[in-house]
Short mmCIF file of C-alpha atoms and ligand atoms in Angstrom, two decimals:
data_model
loop_
_atom_site.label_atom_id
_atom_site.label_comp_id
_atom_site.label_asym_id
_atom_site.label_seq_id
_atom_site.Cartn_x
_atom_site.Cartn_y
_atom_site.Cartn_z
CA MET A 1 10.28 -25.33 8.52
CA HIS A 2 9.10 -26.23 11.99
CA ALA A 3 5.54 -27.59 12.37
CA GLU A 4 3.52 -28.36 15.49
CA GLN A 5 2.37 -31.69 14.09
CA LEU A 6 3.44 -33.98 11.29
CA PHE A 7 1.22 -36.77 10.00
CA THR A 8 3.05 -39.57 8.24
CA GLY A 9 2.25 -43.12 7.14
CA ILE A 10 -0.29 -41.79 4.63
CA SER A 11 -0.64 -44.35 1.84
CA GLN A 12 -2.29 -41.75 -0.43
CA LEU A 13 -3.35 -38.18 0.14
CA ALA A 14 -6.11 -37.25 -2.31
CA THR A 15 -7.22 -33.64 -2.67
CA PRO A 16 -8.74 -31.27 -5.21
CA ARG A 17 -6.29 -28.68 -6.50
CA GLY A 18 -6.52 -24.97 -7.24
CA ARG A 19 -8.69 -22.39 -5.55
CA PHE A 20 -12.41 -21.64 -5.42
CA ALA A 21 -14.85 -23.74 -7.42
CA LEU A 22 -13.49 -26.24 -9.93
CA ARG A 23 -15.39 -26.42 -13.23
CA GLY A 24 -15.78 -29.10 -15.86
CA PRO A 25 -12.62 -31.18 -16.45
CA ALA A 26 -10.82 -29.53 -13.48
CA MET A 27 -13.18 -31.46 -11.18
CA ARG A 28 -11.42 -34.74 -12.02
CA GLU A 29 -7.86 -33.41 -11.90
CA ILE A 30 -7.28 -34.15 -8.24
CA ASP A 31 -3.85 -34.69 -6.71
CA VAL A 32 -3.19 -38.18 -5.39
CA ILE A 33 0.13 -38.16 -3.53
CA PRO A 34 1.47 -41.61 -2.63
CA GLY A 35 3.50 -41.98 0.58
CA ALA A 36 2.43 -38.51 1.74
CA ALA A 37 3.02 -36.41 4.83
CA LEU A 38 0.96 -33.52 6.15
CA ALA A 39 2.30 -30.82 8.47
CA VAL A 40 -0.06 -28.78 10.64
CA THR A 41 0.52 -25.59 12.62
CA ASP A 42 -2.12 -23.43 14.32
CA GLY A 43 -4.87 -25.71 12.99
CA ARG A 44 -3.88 -25.09 9.39
CA VAL A 45 -2.02 -27.07 6.79
CA ALA A 46 1.60 -25.90 6.87
CA TRP A 47 2.94 -28.30 4.25
CA VAL A 48 1.77 -31.29 2.22
CA GLY A 49 3.76 -33.53 -0.11
CA PRO A 50 5.64 -36.81 -0.46
CA ALA A 51 7.00 -37.77 2.97
CA ASP A 52 10.53 -38.13 1.63
CA SER A 53 10.50 -34.46 0.55
CA TRP A 54 9.77 -33.19 4.08
CA ARG A 55 12.82 -31.35 5.37
CA GLY A 56 11.40 -29.77 8.51
CA THR A 57 11.04 -30.66 12.16
CA SER A 58 7.89 -31.07 14.24
CA ASP A 59 6.86 -31.29 17.89
CA VAL A 60 4.58 -34.31 17.41
CA ILE A 61 4.65 -37.02 14.78
CA THR A 62 1.50 -39.06 14.21
CA GLU A 63 1.91 -42.22 12.18
CA LEU A 64 -1.33 -43.08 10.37
CA GLY A 65 -0.39 -46.66 9.56
CA GLY A 66 -0.60 -46.73 5.78
CA ARG A 67 -4.09 -45.35 5.41
CA ALA A 68 -5.41 -42.79 2.92
CA VAL A 69 -6.23 -39.18 3.81
CA VAL A 70 -8.81 -36.90 2.14
CA PRO A 71 -10.17 -33.45 3.03
CA GLY A 72 -13.10 -33.35 5.44
CA ILE A 73 -16.44 -33.49 3.63
CA VAL A 74 -18.35 -30.22 3.30
CA ASP A 75 -22.12 -30.79 3.28
CA PRO A 76 -23.47 -27.58 1.71
CA HIS A 77 -27.23 -28.15 1.98
CA THR A 78 -29.13 -29.53 4.99
CA HIS A 79 -32.37 -28.77 6.78
CA ALA A 80 -31.29 -30.27 10.10
CA VAL A 81 -33.69 -28.26 12.30
CA TRP A 82 -37.17 -29.78 12.39
CA ALA A 83 -39.69 -31.34 14.77
CA GLY A 84 -42.03 -34.27 14.26
CA ASP A 85 -41.92 -36.86 11.52
CA ARG A 86 -43.20 -37.44 8.01
CA LEU A 87 -43.87 -41.14 8.25
CA ALA A 88 -47.53 -40.91 7.21
CA ASP A 89 -46.55 -38.80 4.18
CA PHE A 90 -43.92 -41.40 3.34
CA GLU A 91 -46.45 -44.19 3.47
CA ALA A 92 -48.89 -42.16 1.32
CA ARG A 93 -46.15 -41.53 -1.22
CA CYS A 94 -45.31 -45.23 -1.31
CA ALA A 95 -49.00 -45.80 -2.16
CA GLY A 96 -48.70 -43.39 -5.09
CA VAL A 97 -49.65 -39.91 -3.80
CA PRO A 98 -47.15 -37.41 -5.29
CA TYR A 99 -44.96 -35.27 -3.00
CA GLU A 100 -46.32 -32.04 -4.49
CA GLU A 101 -49.91 -33.14 -3.99
CA ILE A 102 -49.26 -33.85 -0.30
CA LEU A 103 -47.81 -30.34 -0.03
CA ALA A 104 -50.75 -28.76 -1.89
CA ARG A 105 -53.13 -30.51 0.54
CA GLY A 106 -51.38 -28.87 3.50
CA GLY A 107 -49.19 -31.82 4.45
CA GLY A 108 -45.52 -32.36 3.66
CA ILE A 109 -43.37 -29.30 4.34
CA ARG A 110 -46.41 -27.53 5.84
CA ARG A 111 -46.91 -30.34 8.35
CA THR A 112 -43.28 -30.06 9.44
CA MET A 113 -43.71 -26.27 9.72
CA ARG A 114 -46.66 -26.61 12.08
CA LEU A 115 -44.78 -29.06 14.28
CA THR A 116 -41.52 -27.09 14.22
CA ALA A 117 -43.19 -23.78 15.03
CA ALA A 118 -44.83 -25.42 18.06
CA ALA A 119 -41.73 -27.20 19.37
CA PRO A 120 -39.73 -25.92 22.35
CA MET A 121 -36.22 -24.66 21.66
CA GLU A 122 -34.61 -27.57 23.56
CA GLU A 123 -36.31 -30.06 21.27
CA LEU A 124 -35.14 -28.21 18.14
CA VAL A 125 -31.57 -28.06 19.40
CA ALA A 126 -31.50 -31.68 20.56
CA GLY A 127 -32.90 -32.94 17.26
CA ALA A 128 -30.44 -30.87 15.23
CA GLU A 129 -27.53 -32.04 17.37
CA ARG A 130 -28.43 -35.70 16.87
CA ARG A 131 -28.68 -35.30 13.10
CA LEU A 132 -25.50 -33.25 12.79
CA ARG A 133 -23.61 -35.85 14.81
CA ALA A 134 -24.68 -38.48 12.27
CA LEU A 135 -23.37 -36.35 9.38
CA ILE A 136 -20.12 -35.69 11.26
CA GLN A 137 -19.76 -39.41 11.96
CA SER A 138 -19.92 -39.95 8.20
CA GLY A 139 -17.07 -37.50 7.56
CA ALA A 140 -18.60 -34.01 7.41
CA THR A 141 -16.36 -31.33 8.95
CA THR A 142 -18.34 -28.33 7.65
CA ILE A 143 -22.14 -28.41 7.41
CA GLU A 144 -24.64 -25.85 6.18
CA VAL A 145 -27.91 -25.80 8.10
CA LYS A 146 -31.01 -23.99 6.87
CA SER A 147 -33.98 -22.68 8.75
CA GLY A 148 -37.21 -22.93 6.78
CA TYR A 149 -39.62 -24.95 8.90
CA GLY A 150 -40.53 -22.04 11.16
CA GLY A 151 -42.75 -20.23 8.72
CA THR A 152 -43.70 -17.28 10.91
CA TYR A 153 -41.35 -14.42 11.72
CA GLU A 154 -40.88 -15.63 15.29
CA ALA A 155 -40.54 -19.32 14.45
CA GLU A 156 -38.08 -18.71 11.63
CA LEU A 157 -35.89 -16.68 14.00
CA ALA A 158 -36.24 -19.47 16.57
CA SER A 159 -34.95 -22.02 14.05
CA LEU A 160 -31.93 -19.80 13.36
CA GLU A 161 -31.41 -19.41 17.10
CA ALA A 162 -31.51 -23.22 17.37
CA ILE A 163 -28.76 -23.40 14.73
CA ALA A 164 -26.71 -20.87 16.71
CA ALA A 165 -27.30 -22.89 19.89
CA VAL A 166 -26.25 -26.20 18.36
CA THR A 167 -23.10 -24.76 16.77
CA PRO A 168 -20.90 -24.91 19.90
CA LEU A 169 -22.22 -28.39 20.76
CA VAL A 170 -20.70 -30.11 17.72
CA PRO A 171 -17.12 -30.21 16.46
CA ALA A 172 -17.93 -29.41 12.80
CA ARG A 173 -18.11 -25.86 11.48
CA ILE A 174 -21.78 -24.93 11.02
CA ILE A 175 -22.87 -22.40 8.38
CA PRO A 176 -26.42 -21.05 8.94
CA THR A 177 -28.75 -20.09 6.07
CA LEU A 178 -32.16 -18.42 6.18
CA LEU A 179 -34.54 -20.40 3.95
CA VAL A 180 -37.79 -18.74 2.91
CA HIS A 181 -39.42 -22.07 2.22
CA VAL A 182 -43.12 -22.10 1.28
CA PRO A 183 -45.82 -19.40 1.28
CA PRO A 184 -49.08 -19.63 3.26
CA ARG A 185 -51.71 -21.86 1.64
CA ASP A 186 -54.28 -19.09 1.66
CA THR A 187 -53.37 -17.01 -1.39
CA ALA A 188 -54.78 -13.88 0.24
CA GLU A 189 -51.99 -14.10 2.82
CA ARG A 190 -49.13 -14.42 0.35
CA ASP A 191 -48.45 -10.73 -0.17
CA ALA A 192 -48.34 -10.11 3.57
CA TYR A 193 -45.94 -13.03 3.94
CA ILE A 194 -43.56 -11.60 1.34
CA THR A 195 -43.75 -8.22 3.07
CA MET A 196 -42.92 -9.87 6.40
CA ALA A 197 -39.98 -11.76 4.87
CA THR A 198 -38.55 -8.81 2.96
CA GLU A 199 -39.19 -5.96 5.40
CA GLN A 200 -38.81 -7.68 8.75
CA LEU A 201 -37.26 -11.14 8.67
CA ILE A 202 -34.36 -10.67 6.27
CA PRO A 203 -33.23 -7.32 7.75
CA GLU A 204 -33.45 -8.73 11.29
CA VAL A 205 -31.51 -11.88 10.37
CA ALA A 206 -28.82 -9.74 8.75
CA ARG A 207 -28.70 -7.34 11.70
CA ARG A 208 -28.27 -10.22 14.17
CA ARG A 209 -25.94 -12.13 11.84
CA LEU A 210 -28.07 -15.24 12.24
CA ALA A 211 -27.47 -16.44 8.67
CA ARG A 212 -24.75 -16.10 6.06
CA ALA A 213 -27.06 -16.41 3.04
CA VAL A 214 -30.71 -16.33 2.03
CA ASP A 215 -32.27 -19.29 0.22
CA VAL A 216 -35.72 -19.50 -1.39
CA PHE A 217 -37.70 -22.44 -2.81
CA ILE A 218 -38.85 -21.45 -6.31
CA GLU A 219 -41.44 -23.92 -7.58
CA ARG A 220 -45.08 -24.13 -8.64
CA GLU A 221 -46.07 -25.25 -5.12
CA ALA A 222 -43.74 -22.75 -3.44
CA PHE A 223 -42.65 -19.21 -4.40
CA SER A 224 -43.23 -17.63 -7.82
CA LEU A 225 -40.53 -15.81 -9.75
CA ALA A 226 -41.97 -12.43 -8.77
CA GLU A 227 -42.03 -13.37 -5.09
CA ALA A 228 -38.51 -14.80 -5.23
CA ARG A 229 -37.28 -11.64 -6.91
CA ALA A 230 -38.59 -9.57 -3.99
CA ILE A 231 -36.82 -11.90 -1.55
CA PHE A 232 -33.55 -11.70 -3.48
CA GLU A 233 -33.79 -7.91 -3.59
CA ALA A 234 -34.27 -7.80 0.17
CA ALA A 235 -31.27 -10.10 0.65
CA ARG A 236 -29.16 -7.90 -1.60
CA ASP A 237 -30.24 -4.81 0.32
CA ALA A 238 -29.30 -6.57 3.56
CA GLY A 239 -25.89 -7.53 2.18
CA LEU A 240 -26.55 -11.28 2.24
CA PRO A 241 -25.62 -13.57 -0.66
CA VAL A 242 -28.40 -15.68 -2.17
CA LYS A 243 -28.88 -19.31 -3.12
CA ALA A 244 -32.01 -21.13 -4.20
CA HIS A 245 -33.92 -24.39 -4.46
CA VAL A 246 -34.65 -24.48 -8.20
CA ASP A 247 -35.80 -26.88 -10.91
CA GLN A 248 -36.75 -29.58 -8.39
CA PHE A 249 -39.94 -30.54 -10.20
CA HIS A 250 -40.31 -27.89 -12.91
CA ALA A 251 -37.83 -25.56 -14.60
CA ILE A 252 -39.94 -22.41 -14.20
CA GLY A 253 -37.07 -19.92 -14.46
CA GLY A 254 -35.86 -20.11 -10.87
CA LEU A 255 -32.31 -20.99 -11.86
CA GLU A 256 -32.07 -18.08 -14.29
CA LEU A 257 -33.49 -15.68 -11.71
CA ALA A 258 -31.06 -16.84 -9.01
CA LEU A 259 -28.14 -16.41 -11.41
CA GLU A 260 -29.34 -12.89 -12.21
CA PHE A 261 -28.83 -12.14 -8.50
CA GLY A 262 -25.35 -13.67 -8.48
CA ALA A 263 -26.38 -16.75 -6.45
CA ILE A 264 -23.48 -18.57 -4.82
CA SER A 265 -25.30 -21.84 -5.47
CA VAL A 266 -28.39 -23.22 -7.18
CA ASP A 267 -29.57 -26.45 -5.67
CA HIS A 268 -31.67 -29.50 -6.71
CA LEU A 269 -31.68 -29.17 -10.56
CA GLU A 270 -33.52 -32.48 -11.10
CA ALA A 271 -35.65 -30.84 -13.81
CA SER A 272 -32.87 -28.74 -15.34
CA GLY A 273 -32.49 -29.11 -19.10
CA ALA A 274 -29.98 -27.91 -21.67
CA PRO A 275 -30.81 -24.17 -21.35
CA GLN A 276 -30.36 -24.28 -17.57
CA ILE A 277 -27.12 -26.24 -17.84
CA GLN A 278 -25.76 -23.69 -20.33
CA ALA A 279 -26.78 -20.80 -18.08
CA LEU A 280 -25.14 -22.41 -15.06
CA ALA A 281 -21.94 -23.14 -16.98
CA ALA A 282 -21.72 -19.48 -17.98
CA SER A 283 -22.21 -18.28 -14.37
CA SER A 284 -20.07 -18.18 -11.25
CA ALA A 285 -22.59 -20.26 -9.26
CA VAL A 286 -22.07 -23.81 -8.05
CA GLY A 287 -24.78 -26.36 -8.96
CA VAL A 288 -25.59 -28.49 -5.91
CA ILE A 289 -26.97 -31.94 -6.68
CA LEU A 290 -28.86 -33.99 -4.09
CA PRO A 291 -28.89 -37.68 -5.03
CA GLY A 292 -30.66 -38.64 -1.80
CA VAL A 293 -33.78 -36.84 -3.06
CA THR A 294 -33.73 -38.87 -6.26
CA ILE A 295 -33.51 -42.09 -4.27
CA HIS A 296 -36.14 -41.14 -1.69
CA LEU A 297 -38.72 -39.42 -3.93
CA GLY A 298 -38.05 -41.49 -7.03
CA VAL A 299 -37.73 -38.30 -9.09
CA ASN A 300 -35.32 -37.70 -11.97
CA ALA A 301 -31.65 -37.44 -11.17
CA ALA A 302 -30.08 -34.02 -11.61
CA PRO A 303 -27.95 -34.14 -14.80
CA GLY A 304 -24.62 -34.06 -12.98
CA ARG A 305 -22.70 -35.69 -15.83
CA ALA A 306 -24.07 -33.29 -18.45
CA MET A 307 -23.42 -30.33 -16.15
CA ILE A 308 -19.75 -31.19 -15.69
CA ASP A 309 -19.34 -31.96 -19.40
CA ALA A 310 -20.78 -28.49 -20.13
CA GLY A 311 -18.22 -26.87 -17.80
CA CYS A 312 -20.31 -26.34 -14.66
CA ALA A 313 -18.97 -26.47 -11.11
CA VAL A 314 -20.94 -29.20 -9.33
CA ALA A 315 -21.21 -29.88 -5.59
CA VAL A 316 -23.08 -32.63 -3.76
CA ALA A 317 -25.06 -32.49 -0.50
CA THR A 318 -27.38 -34.65 1.54
CA ASP A 319 -30.31 -32.16 1.66
CA LEU A 320 -30.96 -33.90 5.00
CA ASN A 321 -34.64 -33.23 5.80
CA PRO A 322 -37.65 -35.26 6.89
CA GLY A 323 -39.61 -35.07 3.63
CA SER A 324 -37.44 -35.42 0.56
CA ALA A 325 -34.15 -36.76 1.89
CA PRO A 326 -33.89 -38.62 5.22
CA ILE A 327 -30.24 -39.36 4.44
CA PHE A 328 -28.03 -39.11 7.50
CA SER A 329 -24.65 -39.55 5.83
CA SER A 330 -22.75 -36.91 3.88
CA GLN A 331 -20.38 -39.62 2.67
CA LEU A 332 -23.32 -41.59 1.28
CA ALA A 333 -24.50 -38.53 -0.66
CA MET A 334 -21.04 -38.32 -2.24
CA ALA A 335 -21.06 -42.04 -3.03
CA LEU A 336 -24.57 -41.80 -4.52
CA ALA A 337 -23.55 -38.95 -6.84
CA VAL A 338 -21.47 -41.53 -8.69
CA ARG A 339 -24.32 -44.03 -9.05
CA VAL A 340 -27.23 -41.60 -9.44
CA ASN A 341 -25.74 -38.57 -11.23
CA GLU A 342 -22.95 -40.38 -13.13
CA LEU A 343 -19.96 -38.57 -11.66
CA ILE A 344 -16.62 -40.36 -11.60
CA PRO A 345 -15.00 -40.86 -8.17
CA ALA A 346 -12.55 -37.95 -8.47
CA GLU A 347 -15.38 -35.61 -9.48
CA ALA A 348 -17.46 -36.80 -6.54
CA LEU A 349 -14.59 -36.02 -4.15
CA THR A 350 -14.30 -32.51 -5.59
CA ALA A 351 -18.08 -32.10 -5.45
CA ALA A 352 -18.13 -33.04 -1.76
CA THR A 353 -15.13 -30.92 -0.74
CA ALA A 354 -13.74 -27.97 -2.73
CA ASN A 355 -16.91 -27.26 -4.70
CA ALA A 356 -19.15 -27.79 -1.68
CA ALA A 357 -17.07 -25.17 0.15
CA ALA A 358 -17.47 -22.78 -2.80
CA ALA A 359 -21.25 -23.35 -2.68
CA LEU A 360 -21.06 -21.82 0.82
CA GLY A 361 -18.74 -19.01 -0.19
CA LEU A 362 -15.86 -20.58 1.77
CA ASP A 363 -12.32 -20.85 0.46
CA ASP A 364 -10.40 -22.07 3.51
CA VAL A 365 -11.77 -25.63 3.56
CA GLY A 366 -12.38 -28.35 0.99
CA ARG A 367 -8.81 -29.09 -0.06
CA LEU A 368 -5.57 -29.96 1.67
CA ALA A 369 -3.09 -27.26 0.69
CA GLU A 370 -0.92 -24.80 2.56
CA GLY A 371 -3.00 -22.31 4.56
CA GLN A 372 -6.21 -24.34 4.48
CA ARG A 373 -7.87 -25.45 7.71
CA ALA A 374 -6.47 -28.85 8.66
CA ASP A 375 -9.84 -30.62 8.38
CA PHE A 376 -9.16 -34.14 7.15
CA LEU A 377 -10.30 -37.73 7.27
CA VAL A 378 -8.24 -40.86 7.73
CA VAL A 379 -9.83 -43.49 5.51
CA ASP A 380 -10.38 -47.03 6.73
CA GLY A 381 -8.18 -48.40 3.94
CA GLU A 382 -5.15 -47.55 1.87
CA ASP A 383 -7.01 -46.32 -1.23
CA TRP A 384 -8.87 -42.98 -1.11
CA ARG A 385 -11.52 -44.32 -3.51
CA THR A 386 -12.92 -46.35 -0.60
CA MET A 387 -14.57 -43.05 0.40
CA VAL A 388 -16.68 -43.00 -2.76
CA TYR A 389 -17.08 -46.75 -3.18
CA THR A 390 -18.64 -47.55 0.19
CA LEU A 391 -22.44 -47.65 0.54
CA GLY A 392 -23.58 -47.98 4.15
CA GLY A 393 -21.20 -48.46 7.05
CA SER A 394 -18.48 -45.88 7.38
CA PRO A 395 -15.20 -45.71 5.47
CA VAL A 396 -13.98 -42.98 7.86
CA ALA A 397 -11.59 -44.26 10.52
CA GLU A 398 -10.57 -40.94 12.09
CA MET A 399 -11.51 -37.30 11.70
CA TYR A 400 -9.37 -34.22 12.42
CA ILE A 401 -10.80 -30.72 12.56
CA ALA A 402 -8.32 -27.83 12.62
CA GLY A 403 -5.66 -30.44 13.31
CA VAL A 404 -7.40 -31.87 16.38
CA ARG A 405 -8.70 -35.42 16.37
CA VAL A 406 -12.44 -35.45 17.02
CA THR A 407 -13.47 -39.06 16.16
O1 LIG B 501 -34.80 -29.46 -0.30
N1 LIG B 501 -37.64 -28.60 -1.89
C1 LIG B 501 -37.95 -28.12 -0.88
N2 LIG B 501 -37.48 -28.28 0.34
C2 LIG B 501 -36.82 -29.43 0.84
C3 LIG B 501 -37.75 -30.50 1.27
C4 LIG B 501 -38.34 -30.24 2.52
C5 LIG B 501 -39.32 -31.26 2.97
O2 LIG B 501 -39.88 -32.05 2.19
O3 LIG B 501 -39.54 -31.22 4.19
C6 LIG B 501 -35.86 -30.00 -0.16
O4 LIG B 501 -36.18 -30.98 -0.84
FE1 LIG B 502 -33.29 -28.52 0.44
#
């Protein structure tokens, strides 16, 4: 075989195996290849294995100096487009006012919606770029970005346009999602809002290909099951896959509803119990856990350990947003899944790569195997577990996207 590039001097190459989402015990069965080499052609992995088994030739050989290599991190849940801050809410929460109460009073997410809807496009794009660069710096090579702080038809489209505008400005692959986030406070306006979302917004977003999935926040302080069902039906009619914020504070049936619509992921799950875990294990959806929310809001941790033990496919994300998770490192989210949700390091790597890709409906990133995009990280150390061990600082020495070095 002839490859354009060959990377050698890899102390260990650690990668999830298989295809699609990995469930239960398969999450820990990663490959760790000592003394590895990685061949890249046309931005894709052409060959991977022990260096002494390589029989081909290559145009360029890059010696990585005895450091570990892992797949680029996939961050499958962020809200990187927002304006303003939530510092007063944060201080109120520290003094004991619950997150949901702040939201019910018209603050919280609704405050960010007012500020985002009023912000000029340049400010939305610049803010998103800054935040995405921080996630990329931490090792993210694919990042999902949701709208959701626009609120109105026009402002929600503007947030998606901001995501489209920031996409060519950053080296990572960006996957846009339409999030129907919270209804108007005035209950009389709720029906009209659902009509707007289902009859105008979702069809327009699909027509303009501004998002690859539709997400909805199902919670007592957000959308009801009946409202979410209407949103999922509109997404299905528009040909867009669905995902949902469920069981964040209360398990009100959001997870079960999302699964009924074949959701590609169900996210949060802090309040999920045994029935929800069983339902998820029996589905094709990926459960996305968000340990940064647990740390920042002081809420329960999603039962990541129990989910994997029950046979679920689990992914991890930052949930980067100003209210529940100001966590600007995708690597830190992966590392926290071990401490907060009781994953073991190999499971956390799978959760942050192969399963995170599956949560976005992607199957060409998240593992280092022939045909996959050559998105990989050179670890600052010879042991891949440094990636999961490190809290603060960055264990990422170099990043390659489609075989090209970007940091
Ligand atoms: O994923 N749960 C709802 N939405 C976001 C939080 C947004 C915010 O607080 O601004 C989340 O936690
Ligand atoms: Fe979220």
